[in-house]
PDB file of C-alpha atoms in Angstrom:
ATOM      1  CA  MET A   1      -3.912  23.467 -37.986  1.00 81.00           C
ATOM      2  CA  TYR A   2      -0.155  23.100 -37.536  1.00 94.00           C
ATOM      3  CA  GLU A   3       0.475  19.866 -39.466  1.00 95.00           C
ATOM      4  CA  LYS A   4       1.660  21.456 -42.708  1.00 95.00           C
ATOM      5  CA  PHE A   5       3.954  23.891 -40.906  1.00 95.00           C
ATOM      6  CA  TYR A   6       5.767  21.019 -39.154  1.00 96.00           C
ATOM      7  CA  GLY A   7       5.754  18.702 -42.177  1.00 95.00           C
ATOM      8  CA  LEU A   8       3.262  16.268 -40.630  1.00 96.00           C
ATOM      9  CA  ILE A   9       0.566  14.274 -42.384  1.00 95.00           C
ATOM     10  CA  GLU A  10      -1.673  14.144 -39.311  1.00 96.00           C
ATOM     11  CA  LYS A  11      -1.817  15.287 -35.709  1.00 96.00           C
ATOM     12  CA  PRO A  12       0.666  13.208 -33.692  1.00 97.00           C
ATOM     13  CA  PHE A  13      -0.846  13.788 -30.262  1.00 96.00           C
ATOM     14  CA  THR A  14      -4.515  12.899 -29.969  1.00 92.00           C
ATOM     15  CA  LEU A  15      -6.469  11.718 -26.942  1.00 89.00           C
ATOM     16  CA  LEU A  16      -8.301   8.875 -28.668  1.00 89.00           C
ATOM     17  CA  PRO A  17      -6.771   5.365 -28.309  1.00 88.00           C
ATOM     18  CA  ASP A  18      -5.063   4.679 -31.647  1.00 91.00           C
ATOM     19  CA  PRO A  19      -3.206   1.352 -32.018  1.00 92.00           C
ATOM     20  CA  SER A  20      -1.323   2.676 -35.053  1.00 92.00           C
ATOM     21  CA  PHE A  21       0.493   5.102 -32.721  1.00 94.00           C
ATOM     22  CA  LEU A  22       1.158   2.514 -30.007  1.00 93.00           C
ATOM     23  CA  PHE A  23       4.520   3.022 -28.326  1.00 94.00           C
ATOM     24  CA  LEU A  24       5.889  -0.399 -27.426  1.00 92.00           C
ATOM     25  CA  GLY A  25       8.604   0.657 -25.056  1.00 91.00           C
ATOM     26  CA  LYS A  26       9.883  -1.658 -22.356  1.00 92.00           C
ATOM     27  CA  LYS A  27       6.845  -1.310 -20.096  1.00 92.00           C
ATOM     28  CA  HIS A  28       4.152  -1.449 -22.751  1.00 94.00           C
ATOM     29  CA  SER A  29       5.919  -4.347 -24.480  1.00 93.00           C
ATOM     30  CA  SER A  30       5.896  -6.259 -21.206  1.00 93.00           C
ATOM     31  CA  ALA A  31       2.206  -5.493 -20.680  1.00 93.00           C
ATOM     32  CA  PHE A  32       1.371  -6.657 -24.202  1.00 93.00           C
ATOM     33  CA  ALA A  33       3.438  -9.819 -23.690  1.00 93.00           C
ATOM     34  CA  ALA A  34       1.389 -10.524 -20.548  1.00 91.00           C
ATOM     35  CA  LEU A  35      -1.853 -10.137 -22.531  1.00 91.00           C
ATOM     36  CA  GLU A  36      -0.580 -12.406 -25.301  1.00 90.00           C
ATOM     37  CA  TYR A  37       0.646 -15.023 -22.865  1.00 90.00           C
ATOM     38  CA  GLY A  38      -2.690 -14.987 -21.086  1.00 88.00           C
ATOM     39  CA  LEU A  39      -4.393 -15.823 -24.372  1.00 87.00           C
ATOM     40  CA  VAL A  40      -2.094 -18.551 -25.632  1.00 85.00           C
ATOM     41  CA  SER A  41      -1.787 -20.228 -22.223  1.00 85.00           C
ATOM     42  CA  GLN A  42      -5.584 -20.347 -21.851  1.00 83.00           C
ATOM     43  CA  ALA A  43      -5.476 -18.317 -18.656  1.00 86.00           C
ATOM     44  CA  GLY A  44      -8.864 -18.145 -16.964  1.00 88.00           C
ATOM     45  CA  PHE A  45      -8.377 -14.551 -15.853  1.00 93.00           C
ATOM     46  CA  THR A  46      -5.816 -11.963 -16.959  1.00 94.00           C
ATOM     47  CA  VAL A  47      -5.685  -8.641 -15.100  1.00 95.00           C
ATOM     48  CA  VAL A  48      -3.907  -5.529 -16.409  1.00 94.00           C
ATOM     49  CA  THR A  49      -4.007  -2.311 -14.400  1.00 95.00           C
ATOM     50  CA  GLY A  50      -2.563   1.162 -14.807  1.00 94.00           C
ATOM     51  CA  GLU A  51      -3.281   4.820 -14.128  1.00 93.00           C
ATOM     52  CA  VAL A  52      -5.809   6.800 -16.148  1.00 93.00           C
ATOM     53  CA  GLY A  53      -4.273   7.569 -19.539  1.00 93.00           C
ATOM     54  CA  SER A  54      -1.395   5.104 -19.222  1.00 93.00           C
ATOM     55  CA  GLY A  55      -2.254   3.347 -22.501  1.00 93.00           C
ATOM     56  CA  LYS A  56      -4.236   0.308 -21.347  1.00 93.00           C
ATOM     57  CA  THR A  57      -7.092   0.712 -23.817  1.00 90.00           C
ATOM     58  CA  THR A  58      -4.657   1.278 -26.690  1.00 92.00           C
ATOM     59  CA  LEU A  59      -2.933  -1.990 -25.777  1.00 92.00           C
ATOM     60  CA  VAL A  60      -6.273  -3.811 -25.795  1.00 90.00           C
ATOM     61  CA  ARG A  61      -7.149  -2.436 -29.229  1.00 91.00           C
ATOM     62  CA  HIS A  62      -3.730  -3.454 -30.505  1.00 93.00           C
ATOM     63  CA  LEU A  63      -4.359  -6.945 -29.138  1.00 91.00           C
ATOM     64  CA  LEU A  64      -7.713  -7.111 -30.929  1.00 89.00           C
ATOM     65  CA  ASN A  65      -5.971  -6.249 -34.199  1.00 90.00           C
ATOM     66  CA  GLN A  66      -3.575  -9.174 -33.736  1.00 88.00           C
ATOM     67  CA  LEU A  67      -6.103 -11.912 -32.978  1.00 88.00           C
ATOM     68  CA  GLU A  68      -6.626 -14.857 -35.292  1.00 84.00           C
ATOM     69  CA  ASP A  69     -10.004 -15.920 -36.694  1.00 86.00           C
ATOM     70  CA  ASP A  70     -10.237 -18.811 -34.232  1.00 88.00           C
ATOM     71  CA  ILE A  71     -10.913 -16.436 -31.335  1.00 92.00           C
ATOM     72  CA  THR A  72     -14.336 -14.875 -30.711  1.00 94.00           C
ATOM     73  CA  VAL A  73     -14.032 -11.653 -28.709  1.00 93.00           C
ATOM     74  CA  GLY A  74     -16.604  -9.701 -26.749  1.00 94.00           C
ATOM     75  CA  LEU A  75     -15.654  -6.243 -25.468  1.00 92.00           C
ATOM     76  CA  VAL A  76     -17.389  -4.384 -22.653  1.00 91.00           C
ATOM     77  CA  SER A  77     -15.745  -0.985 -22.973  1.00 82.00           C
ATOM     78  CA  SER A  78     -17.825   1.176 -20.664  1.00 71.00           C
ATOM     79  CA  SER A  79     -18.393  -0.645 -17.406  1.00 69.00           C
ATOM     80  CA  HIS A  80     -19.800   1.421 -14.548  1.00 68.00           C
ATOM     81  CA  ARG A  81     -21.229   0.886 -11.091  1.00 65.00           C
ATOM     82  CA  ASP A  82     -24.869   1.216 -12.130  1.00 60.00           C
ATOM     83  CA  MET A  83     -24.713  -0.977 -15.227  1.00 61.00           C
ATOM     84  CA  GLY A  84     -27.220  -3.501 -13.837  1.00 63.00           C
ATOM     85  CA  GLU A  85     -27.149  -7.174 -14.818  1.00 80.00           C
ATOM     86  CA  ILE A  86     -23.592  -7.989 -15.963  1.00 87.00           C
ATOM     87  CA  LEU A  87     -24.733 -11.022 -17.950  1.00 89.00           C
ATOM     88  CA  GLN A  88     -26.845  -8.805 -20.195  1.00 90.00           C
ATOM     89  CA  TRP A  89     -23.794  -6.682 -20.979  1.00 90.00           C
ATOM     90  CA  VAL A  90     -21.778  -9.815 -21.701  1.00 92.00           C
ATOM     91  CA  LEU A  91     -24.402 -11.070 -24.135  1.00 93.00           C
ATOM     92  CA  LEU A  92     -24.543  -7.655 -25.808  1.00 91.00           C
ATOM     93  CA  ALA A  93     -20.758  -7.717 -26.205  1.00 93.00           C
ATOM     94  CA  PHE A  94     -21.045 -10.941 -28.211  1.00 94.00           C
ATOM     95  CA  GLY A  95     -23.996  -9.730 -30.266  1.00 92.00           C
ATOM     96  CA  LEU A  96     -26.505 -12.009 -28.529  1.00 91.00           C
ATOM     97  CA  ASP A  97     -30.078 -11.263 -27.512  1.00 88.00           C
ATOM     98  CA  TYR A  98     -29.826  -9.802 -24.008  1.00 84.00           C
ATOM     99  CA  ARG A  99     -33.482  -8.875 -23.507  1.00 82.00           C
ATOM    100  CA  GLU A 100     -34.410 -12.114 -21.736  1.00 69.00           C
ATOM    101  CA  LYS A 101     -35.870 -11.134 -18.350  1.00 69.00           C
ATOM    102  CA  GLU A 102     -35.053 -14.239 -16.343  1.00 82.00           C
ATOM    103  CA  LYS A 103     -31.442 -14.673 -15.247  1.00 84.00           C
ATOM    104  CA  ILE A 104     -31.553 -18.424 -15.801  1.00 86.00           C
ATOM    105  CA  GLY A 105     -32.536 -17.786 -19.417  1.00 88.00           C
ATOM    106  CA  LEU A 106     -29.611 -15.406 -19.886  1.00 88.00           C
ATOM    107  CA  HIS A 107     -27.202 -17.937 -18.408  1.00 88.00           C
ATOM    108  CA  ASP A 108     -28.589 -20.742 -20.555  1.00 90.00           C
ATOM    109  CA  LEU A 109     -28.249 -18.640 -23.715  1.00 91.00           C
ATOM    110  CA  PHE A 110     -24.650 -17.730 -22.946  1.00 92.00           C
ATOM    111  CA  THR A 111     -23.719 -21.299 -22.055  1.00 91.00           C
ATOM    112  CA  GLN A 112     -25.080 -22.561 -25.352  1.00 91.00           C
ATOM    113  CA  PHE A 113     -23.124 -19.845 -27.163  1.00 94.00           C
ATOM    114  CA  LEU A 114     -19.872 -20.882 -25.460  1.00 92.00           C
ATOM    115  CA  ILE A 115     -20.391 -24.535 -26.338  1.00 90.00           C
ATOM    116  CA  GLU A 116     -21.237 -23.698 -29.938  1.00 93.00           C
ATOM    117  CA  GLN A 117     -18.051 -21.657 -30.243  1.00 93.00           C
ATOM    118  CA  TYR A 118     -16.076 -24.514 -28.744  1.00 91.00           C
ATOM    119  CA  ALA A 119     -17.642 -26.981 -31.183  1.00 90.00           C
ATOM    120  CA  ALA A 120     -16.636 -24.681 -34.046  1.00 92.00           C
ATOM    121  CA  ASN A 121     -12.968 -24.804 -32.913  1.00 90.00           C
ATOM    122  CA  LYS A 122     -13.107 -21.294 -31.525  1.00 91.00           C
ATOM    123  CA  ARG A 123     -12.099 -19.886 -28.176  1.00 89.00           C
ATOM    124  CA  THR A 124     -14.211 -17.197 -26.510  1.00 93.00           C
ATOM    125  CA  VAL A 125     -12.539 -14.207 -24.872  1.00 94.00           C
ATOM    126  CA  LEU A 126     -14.373 -11.545 -22.878  1.00 95.00           C
ATOM    127  CA  ILE A 127     -12.532  -8.238 -22.341  1.00 94.00           C
ATOM    128  CA  ILE A 128     -13.875  -5.767 -19.777  1.00 93.00           C
ATOM    129  CA  ASP A 129     -12.367  -2.281 -19.792  1.00 91.00           C
ATOM    130  CA  GLU A 130     -12.669   0.103 -16.826  1.00 91.00           C
ATOM    131  CA  ALA A 131     -13.107  -2.985 -14.658  1.00 92.00           C
ATOM    132  CA  GLN A 132     -12.381  -0.997 -11.487  1.00 93.00           C
ATOM    133  CA  ASN A 133     -16.055  -0.007 -11.623  1.00 91.00           C
ATOM    134  CA  LEU A 134     -17.251  -3.561 -11.067  1.00 91.00           C
ATOM    135  CA  GLN A 135     -18.611  -4.439  -7.641  1.00 89.00           C
ATOM    136  CA  ALA A 136     -17.394  -7.528  -5.767  1.00 89.00           C
ATOM    137  CA  ASN A 137     -20.658  -9.379  -6.426  1.00 89.00           C
ATOM    138  CA  VAL A 138     -20.326  -8.709 -10.167  1.00 90.00           C
ATOM    139  CA  LEU A 139     -16.777 -10.062 -10.194  1.00 92.00           C
ATOM    140  CA  GLU A 140     -18.045 -13.160  -8.430  1.00 90.00           C
ATOM    141  CA  GLU A 141     -20.632 -13.610 -11.194  1.00 90.00           C
ATOM    142  CA  LEU A 142     -17.842 -13.479 -13.752  1.00 91.00           C
ATOM    143  CA  ARG A 143     -15.960 -16.145 -11.815  1.00 91.00           C
ATOM    144  CA  LEU A 144     -19.001 -18.403 -11.905  1.00 88.00           C
ATOM    145  CA  LEU A 145     -19.304 -17.884 -15.668  1.00 87.00           C
ATOM    146  CA  SER A 146     -15.719 -19.049 -16.066  1.00 85.00           C
ATOM    147  CA  ASN A 147     -16.659 -22.407 -14.506  1.00 83.00           C
ATOM    148  CA  ILE A 148     -17.965 -23.624 -17.868  1.00 77.00           C
ATOM    149  CA  ASN A 149     -15.026 -25.740 -18.995  1.00 69.00           C
ATOM    150  CA  ALA A 150     -14.427 -28.725 -21.243  1.00 61.00           C
ATOM    151  CA  ASP A 151     -11.951 -31.195 -19.803  1.00 60.00           C
ATOM    152  CA  LYS A 152      -8.584 -29.387 -19.779  1.00 66.00           C
ATOM    153  CA  HIS A 153      -9.741 -26.563 -22.045  1.00 72.00           C
ATOM    154  CA  GLN A 154     -10.785 -23.115 -20.871  1.00 79.00           C
ATOM    155  CA  VAL A 155     -13.990 -22.441 -22.804  1.00 87.00           C
ATOM    156  CA  LEU A 156     -14.212 -18.806 -21.608  1.00 92.00           C
ATOM    157  CA  GLN A 157     -11.230 -16.555 -20.956  1.00 92.00           C
ATOM    158  CA  ILE A 158     -11.708 -13.189 -19.271  1.00 94.00           C
ATOM    159  CA  ILE A 159      -9.388 -10.170 -19.434  1.00 94.00           C
ATOM    160  CA  LEU A 160      -9.962  -7.356 -16.939  1.00 94.00           C
ATOM    161  CA  VAL A 161      -8.409  -3.971 -17.668  1.00 94.00           C
ATOM    162  CA  GLY A 162      -8.709  -1.164 -15.161  1.00 93.00           C
ATOM    163  CA  GLN A 163      -7.266   1.491 -12.923  1.00 94.00           C
ATOM    164  CA  PRO A 164      -5.228   0.672  -9.774  1.00 94.00           C
ATOM    165  CA  GLN A 165      -8.402   0.580  -7.666  1.00 94.00           C
ATOM    166  CA  LEU A 166      -9.164  -2.757  -9.305  1.00 94.00           C
ATOM    167  CA  ARG A 167      -6.219  -4.286  -7.470  1.00 93.00           C
ATOM    168  CA  GLU A 168      -7.653  -3.178  -4.133  1.00 92.00           C
ATOM    169  CA  ILE A 169     -11.072  -4.584  -4.975  1.00 92.00           C
ATOM    170  CA  LEU A 170      -9.564  -7.954  -5.872  1.00 93.00           C
ATOM    171  CA  LYS A 171      -7.865  -8.131  -2.463  1.00 92.00           C
ATOM    172  CA  GLN A 172     -11.205  -8.320  -0.659  1.00 92.00           C
ATOM    173  CA  LYS A 173     -11.702 -11.513   1.360  1.00 90.00           C
ATOM    174  CA  GLU A 174     -14.944 -12.423  -0.392  1.00 92.00           C
ATOM    175  CA  LEU A 175     -13.032 -12.565  -3.682  1.00 93.00           C
ATOM    176  CA  LEU A 176     -10.485 -15.140  -2.538  1.00 92.00           C
ATOM    177  CA  GLN A 177     -11.694 -17.724  -5.062  1.00 91.00           C
ATOM    178  CA  PHE A 178     -11.520 -15.085  -7.790  1.00 92.00           C
ATOM    179  CA  GLN A 179      -7.942 -14.221  -6.803  1.00 91.00           C
ATOM    180  CA  GLN A 180      -6.963 -17.856  -7.163  1.00 91.00           C
ATOM    181  CA  ARG A 181      -8.270 -17.884 -10.753  1.00 90.00           C
ATOM    182  CA  ILE A 182      -6.011 -15.011 -11.878  1.00 93.00           C
ATOM    183  CA  SER A 183      -3.176 -16.448 -13.945  1.00 91.00           C
ATOM    184  CA  ILE A 184      -1.624 -13.221 -15.278  1.00 92.00           C
ATOM    185  CA  ASP A 185      -1.478  -9.988 -13.267  1.00 93.00           C
ATOM    186  CA  TYR A 186       0.384  -7.001 -14.704  1.00 94.00           C
ATOM    187  CA  HIS A 187       0.593  -3.397 -13.502  1.00 95.00           C
ATOM    188  CA  LEU A 188       1.537  -0.854 -16.182  1.00 94.00           C
ATOM    189  CA  THR A 189       3.698   1.919 -14.749  1.00 94.00           C
ATOM    190  CA  ALA A 190       4.237   5.425 -16.095  1.00 95.00           C
ATOM    191  CA  LEU A 191       7.017   6.292 -18.543  1.00 96.00           C
ATOM    192  CA  ASP A 192      10.302   7.557 -17.165  1.00 95.00           C
ATOM    193  CA  GLU A 193      12.035  10.696 -18.452  1.00 96.00           C
ATOM    194  CA  GLU A 194      13.997   9.019 -21.239  1.00 96.00           C
ATOM    195  CA  GLU A 195      10.992   6.952 -22.327  1.00 96.00           C
ATOM    196  CA  THR A 196       8.952  10.145 -22.477  1.00 97.00           C
ATOM    197  CA  ARG A 197      11.474  11.747 -24.822  1.00 97.00           C
ATOM    198  CA  VAL A 198      11.486   8.677 -27.079  1.00 97.00           C
ATOM    199  CA  TYR A 199       7.675   8.481 -26.912  1.00 97.00           C
ATOM    200  CA  ILE A 200       7.338  12.071 -28.130  1.00 97.00           C
ATOM    201  CA  PHE A 201       9.666  11.482 -31.079  1.00 97.00           C
ATOM    202  CA  HIS A 202       7.971   8.152 -31.841  1.00 97.00           C
ATOM    203  CA  ARG A 203       4.597   9.819 -32.309  1.00 97.00           C
ATOM    204  CA  THR A 204       5.919  12.719 -34.369  1.00 97.00           C
ATOM    205  CA  ARG A 205       7.770  10.262 -36.629  1.00 96.00           C
ATOM    206  CA  LEU A 206       4.629   8.169 -37.199  1.00 96.00           C
ATOM    207  CA  ALA A 207       2.771  11.368 -38.064  1.00 96.00           C
ATOM    208  CA  GLY A 208       5.275  12.085 -40.842  1.00 95.00           C
ATOM    209  CA  GLY A 209       7.952  14.015 -38.988  1.00 94.00           C
ATOM    210  CA  THR A 210      11.568  13.434 -39.956  1.00 92.00           C
ATOM    211  CA  LYS A 211      13.325  15.170 -37.062  1.00 92.00           C
ATOM    212  CA  PRO A 212      12.645  15.982 -33.409  1.00 94.00           C
ATOM    213  CA  LEU A 213      10.263  18.863 -32.778  1.00 97.00           C
ATOM    214  CA  PHE A 214      11.075  19.187 -29.052  1.00 98.00           C
ATOM    215  CA  THR A 215      14.435  19.893 -27.468  1.00 97.00           C
ATOM    216  CA  ARG A 216      15.625  17.577 -24.701  1.00 97.00           C
ATOM    217  CA  SER A 217      14.974  20.233 -22.054  1.00 97.00           C
ATOM    218  CA  ALA A 218      11.455  20.787 -23.413  1.00 97.00           C
ATOM    219  CA  SER A 219      10.777  17.047 -23.223  1.00 97.00           C
ATOM    220  CA  THR A 220      12.018  17.046 -19.616  1.00 97.00           C
ATOM    221  CA  LEU A 221       9.540  19.782 -18.709  1.00 97.00           C
ATOM    222  CA  ILE A 222       6.711  17.828 -20.315  1.00 98.00           C
ATOM    223  CA  TYR A 223       7.756  14.703 -18.413  1.00 97.00           C
ATOM    224  CA  ASN A 224       7.780  16.581 -15.098  1.00 97.00           C
ATOM    225  CA  ALA A 225       4.362  18.091 -15.753  1.00 96.00           C
ATOM    226  CA  SER A 226       2.765  14.854 -16.954  1.00 96.00           C
ATOM    227  CA  GLY A 227       4.239  12.349 -14.531  1.00 96.00           C
ATOM    228  CA  GLY A 228       5.021  10.159 -17.564  1.00 96.00           C
ATOM    229  CA  ILE A 229       1.326   9.474 -18.309  1.00 96.00           C
ATOM    230  CA  PRO A 230       0.930   9.163 -22.120  1.00 96.00           C
ATOM    231  CA  ARG A 231      -2.486  10.834 -22.354  1.00 96.00           C
ATOM    232  CA  ILE A 232      -1.263  13.919 -20.493  1.00 96.00           C
ATOM    233  CA  ILE A 233       1.926  13.955 -22.546  1.00 97.00           C
ATOM    234  CA  ASN A 234      -0.279  14.044 -25.653  1.00 97.00           C
ATOM    235  CA  THR A 235      -2.309  16.963 -24.325  1.00 96.00           C
ATOM    236  CA  LEU A 236       0.760  18.998 -23.429  1.00 97.00           C
ATOM    237  CA  CYS A 237       2.612  18.249 -26.667  1.00 97.00           C
ATOM    238  CA  ASP A 238      -0.407  19.104 -28.800  1.00 97.00           C
ATOM    239  CA  THR A 239      -0.817  22.437 -27.013  1.00 96.00           C
ATOM    240  CA  ALA A 240       2.922  23.142 -27.313  1.00 97.00           C
ATOM    241  CA  LEU A 241       2.732  22.587 -31.087  1.00 97.00           C
ATOM    242  CA  VAL A 242      -0.101  25.130 -31.282  1.00 96.00           C
ATOM    243  CA  TYR A 243       2.074  27.633 -29.392  1.00 97.00           C
ATOM    244  CA  GLY A 244       5.026  26.841 -31.650  1.00 97.00           C
ATOM    245  CA  PHE A 245       2.929  27.329 -34.766  1.00 96.00           C
ATOM    246  CA  ALA A 246       1.671  30.680 -33.448  1.00 96.00           C
ATOM    247  CA  ASP A 247       5.284  31.790 -32.865  1.00 95.00           C
ATOM    248  CA  GLN A 248       6.478  30.162 -36.128  1.00 96.00           C
ATOM    249  CA  LYS A 249       9.056  28.089 -34.240  1.00 96.00           C
ATOM    250  CA  LEU A 250      10.103  24.830 -35.919  1.00 96.00           C
ATOM    251  CA  LEU A 251      11.874  23.558 -32.783  1.00 97.00           C
ATOM    252  CA  LEU A 252      10.059  23.811 -29.480  1.00 97.00           C
ATOM    253  CA  ASP A 253      12.381  24.716 -26.619  1.00 97.00           C
ATOM    254  CA  SER A 254      12.053  24.918 -22.852  1.00 97.00           C
ATOM    255  CA  ALA A 255      11.085  28.608 -22.924  1.00 97.00           C
ATOM    256  CA  LEU A 256       8.046  27.916 -25.093  1.00 97.00           C
ATOM    257  CA  VAL A 257       6.978  24.854 -23.085  1.00 97.00           C
ATOM    258  CA  THR A 258       7.404  26.804 -19.841  1.00 97.00           C
ATOM    259  CA  LYS A 259       5.133  29.557 -21.180  1.00 96.00           C
ATOM    260  CA  MET A 260       2.562  26.953 -22.241  1.00 96.00           C
ATOM    261  CA  LEU A 261       2.627  25.274 -18.820  1.00 96.00           C
ATOM    262  CA  GLU A 262       2.301  28.608 -17.041  1.00 95.00           C
ATOM    263  CA  ASP A 263      -0.732  29.494 -19.136  1.00 94.00           C
ATOM    264  CA  LYS A 264      -2.315  26.122 -18.388  1.00 91.00           C
ATOM    265  CA  ALA A 265      -1.607  26.544 -14.689  1.00 91.00           C
ATOM    266  CA  ALA A 266      -3.284  29.939 -14.775  1.00 88.00           C
ATOM    267  CA  THR A 267      -6.443  28.367 -16.177  1.00 84.00           C
ATOM    268  CA  GLY A 268      -6.332  25.432 -13.766  1.00 74.00           C
ATOM    269  CA  SER A 269      -5.500  22.824 -16.435  1.00 62.00           C
ATOM    270  CA  SER A 270      -1.769  22.355 -16.021  1.00 47.00           C
ATOM    271  CA  GLY A 271      -1.975  18.635 -15.463  1.00 46.00           C
ATOM    272  CA  SER A 272       0.001  19.105 -12.246  1.00 38.00           C
ATOM    273  CA  GLU A 273      -2.570  16.979 -10.419  1.00 41.00           C
ATOM    274  CA  THR A 274      -0.890  14.011 -12.041  1.00 39.00           C
ATOM    275  CA  ASP A 275       2.455  14.632 -10.380  1.00 38.00           C
ATOM    276  CA  ASN A 276       1.451  11.974  -7.862  1.00 35.00           C
ATOM    277  CA  ALA A 277       0.414   9.564 -10.603  1.00 35.00           C
ATOM    278  CA  VAL A 278       3.844   7.987 -10.912  1.00 32.00           C
ATOM    279  CA  LEU A 279       2.911   4.457 -10.051  1.00 27.00           C
ATOM    280  CA  SER A 280       4.214   2.571  -7.062  1.00 30.00           C
ATOM    281  CA  GLN A 281       7.107   0.215  -7.666  1.00 28.00           C
ATOM    282  CA  LYS A 282       6.055  -1.875  -4.650  1.00 28.00           C
ATOM    283  CA  VAL A 283       3.323  -3.781  -6.451  1.00 29.00           C
ATOM    284  CA  PRO A 284       4.343  -7.463  -6.348  1.00 31.00           C
ATOM    285  CA  THR A 285       3.473  -8.213  -9.959  1.00 37.00           C
ATOM    286  CA  LEU A 286       5.293  -8.528 -13.257  1.00 40.00           C
ATOM    287  CA  SER A 287       5.840  -4.785 -13.712  1.00 39.00           C
ATOM    288  CA  GLY A 288       9.475  -3.767 -13.671  1.00 40.00           C
ATOM    289  CA  ASP A 289      10.654  -7.355 -13.903  1.00 42.00           C
ATOM    290  CA  SER A 290      12.098  -7.431 -17.401  1.00 43.00           C
ATOM    291  CA  LYS A 291      13.423 -10.974 -16.952  1.00 41.00           C
ATOM    292  CA  ILE A 292       9.985 -12.409 -16.199  1.00 41.00           C
ATOM    293  CA  ALA A 293       8.375 -10.273 -18.905  1.00 45.00           C
ATOM    294  CA  GLY A 294      10.962 -11.497 -21.376  1.00 49.00           C
ATOM    295  CA  GLN A 295      10.245 -15.091 -20.426  1.00 45.00           C
ATOM    296  CA  LEU A 296       6.531 -14.480 -20.889  1.00 46.00           C
ATOM    297  CA  GLN A 297       7.118 -12.967 -24.320  1.00 50.00           C
ATOM    298  CA  SER A 298       9.299 -15.883 -25.381  1.00 48.00           C
ATOM    299  CA  GLN A 299       6.831 -18.417 -23.994  1.00 47.00           C
ATOM    300  CA  ALA A 300       3.938 -16.684 -25.762  1.00 47.00           C
ATOM    301  CA  THR A 301       5.833 -16.880 -29.031  1.00 48.00           C
ATOM    302  CA  LEU A 302       6.607 -20.569 -28.561  1.00 45.00           C
ATOM    303  CA  GLU A 303       3.035 -21.409 -27.604  1.00 45.00           C
ATOM    304  CA  SER A 304       1.577 -19.521 -30.562  1.00 45.00           C
ATOM    305  CA  GLN A 305       3.825 -21.394 -32.963  1.00 45.00           C
ATOM    306  CA  LYS A 306       2.487 -24.772 -31.899  1.00 40.00           C
ATOM    307  CA  LYS A 307       0.100 -26.380 -34.380  1.00 38.00           C
ATOM    308  CA  ASN A 308       0.160 -23.297 -36.627  1.00 40.00           C
ATOM    309  CA  THR A 309      -0.969 -20.975 -33.787  1.00 36.00           C
ATOM    310  CA  ARG A 310      -3.779 -23.395 -32.852  1.00 36.00           C
ATOM    311  CA  VAL A 311      -3.292 -23.497 -29.103  1.00 35.00           C
ATOM    312  CA  THR A 312      -6.108 -25.875 -28.210  1.00 37.00           C
ATOM    313  CA  ASP A 313      -7.151 -29.210 -29.625  1.00 38.00           C
ATOM    314  CA  PHE A 314     -10.896 -28.728 -29.966  1.00 40.00           C
ATOM    315  CA  ASN A 315     -13.232 -31.309 -31.456  1.00 44.00           C
ATOM    316  CA  ARG A 316     -16.949 -31.643 -31.979  1.00 45.00           C
ATOM    317  CA  GLU A 317     -17.212 -34.916 -30.064  1.00 49.00           C
ATOM    318  CA  THR A 318     -15.889 -33.283 -26.914  1.00 49.00           C
ATOM    319  CA  ALA A 319     -18.357 -30.431 -27.449  1.00 48.00           C
ATOM    320  CA  LYS A 320     -21.201 -32.910 -27.644  1.00 46.00           C
ATOM    321  CA  LEU A 321     -20.101 -34.410 -24.339  1.00 49.00           C
ATOM    322  CA  LEU A 322     -20.020 -30.937 -22.852  1.00 49.00           C
ATOM    323  CA  PHE A 323     -23.558 -30.297 -24.073  1.00 48.00           C
ATOM    324  CA  LYS A 324     -24.659 -33.588 -22.494  1.00 50.00           C
ATOM    325  CA  LYS A 325     -22.916 -32.839 -19.215  1.00 50.00           C
ATOM    326  CA  TYR A 326     -24.378 -29.353 -19.007  1.00 48.00           C
ATOM    327  CA  TYR A 327     -27.985 -30.350 -19.644  1.00 46.00           C
ATOM    328  CA  SER A 328     -27.832 -33.413 -17.407  1.00 53.00           C
ATOM    329  CA  GLU A 329     -26.802 -31.182 -14.495  1.00 50.00           C
ATOM    330  CA  LYS A 330     -29.598 -28.649 -14.999  1.00 49.00           C
TER     331      LYS A 330
END
């Protein structure tokens, strides 16, 4: 609609997660470093949380694009409270037959799959998005699945991505053993005002723009209305570009953005409900600690360089022993 008018090759502000538009500012870079480190360090569980629309799913998709062929990934992208047997969803994520009725049969099938992947020099990674929807008993099932190990190697790694409620669920007493399995825990906070301005220009540049389309004051208004949440920033910027195109304005100023926000407020869709979405800085995790995040990023780089990015020393003989151990204990 407005792309040609602004010299763009595509819409810069869409709501769908698009790794090609990923903004790796300080916070998102730290979150991605945590995900990478969790993989290369063979972490049993990695947990990444953030508000709705903060960019978690985009980070996961970017991670998937970076993975080597020696990693088999299963993605459960639509977890919900009434999803039933979690093991069936896990099998579906890896393209396995999940229609087995008996739970012991499902477990046996998945165990064999893990061992076969291990024997083929591959690691298995399960990623669960929207993990805040998982009940405590389901999380405990995931912990039990992670018990399938081979000597010092983690045969199954699990990455949980979800909203802040996930952190509260994991604090429950019955999940103490699960808590102890979490190696990497990162909370992704919202963008600040300056990051929002850079984020807006970043997306317009990737869409073909050669100069800023928003004034600094206009960007400030968008930051205040969005709380620094990328998805809401996208919605507001896209609408502002429609207004600018209608008024034939090449540079969007505070007057135009104010009018757009007033119109949205009048229809009950201003996004002002997110003013309280600026995430707490009191979470005792890696967020906001650039020194630790930097160390993680450096460590991840060093680990991935070992043995030509081969981070585990798999072999078929060890896999055979694992097969023997598993079936002798059944």
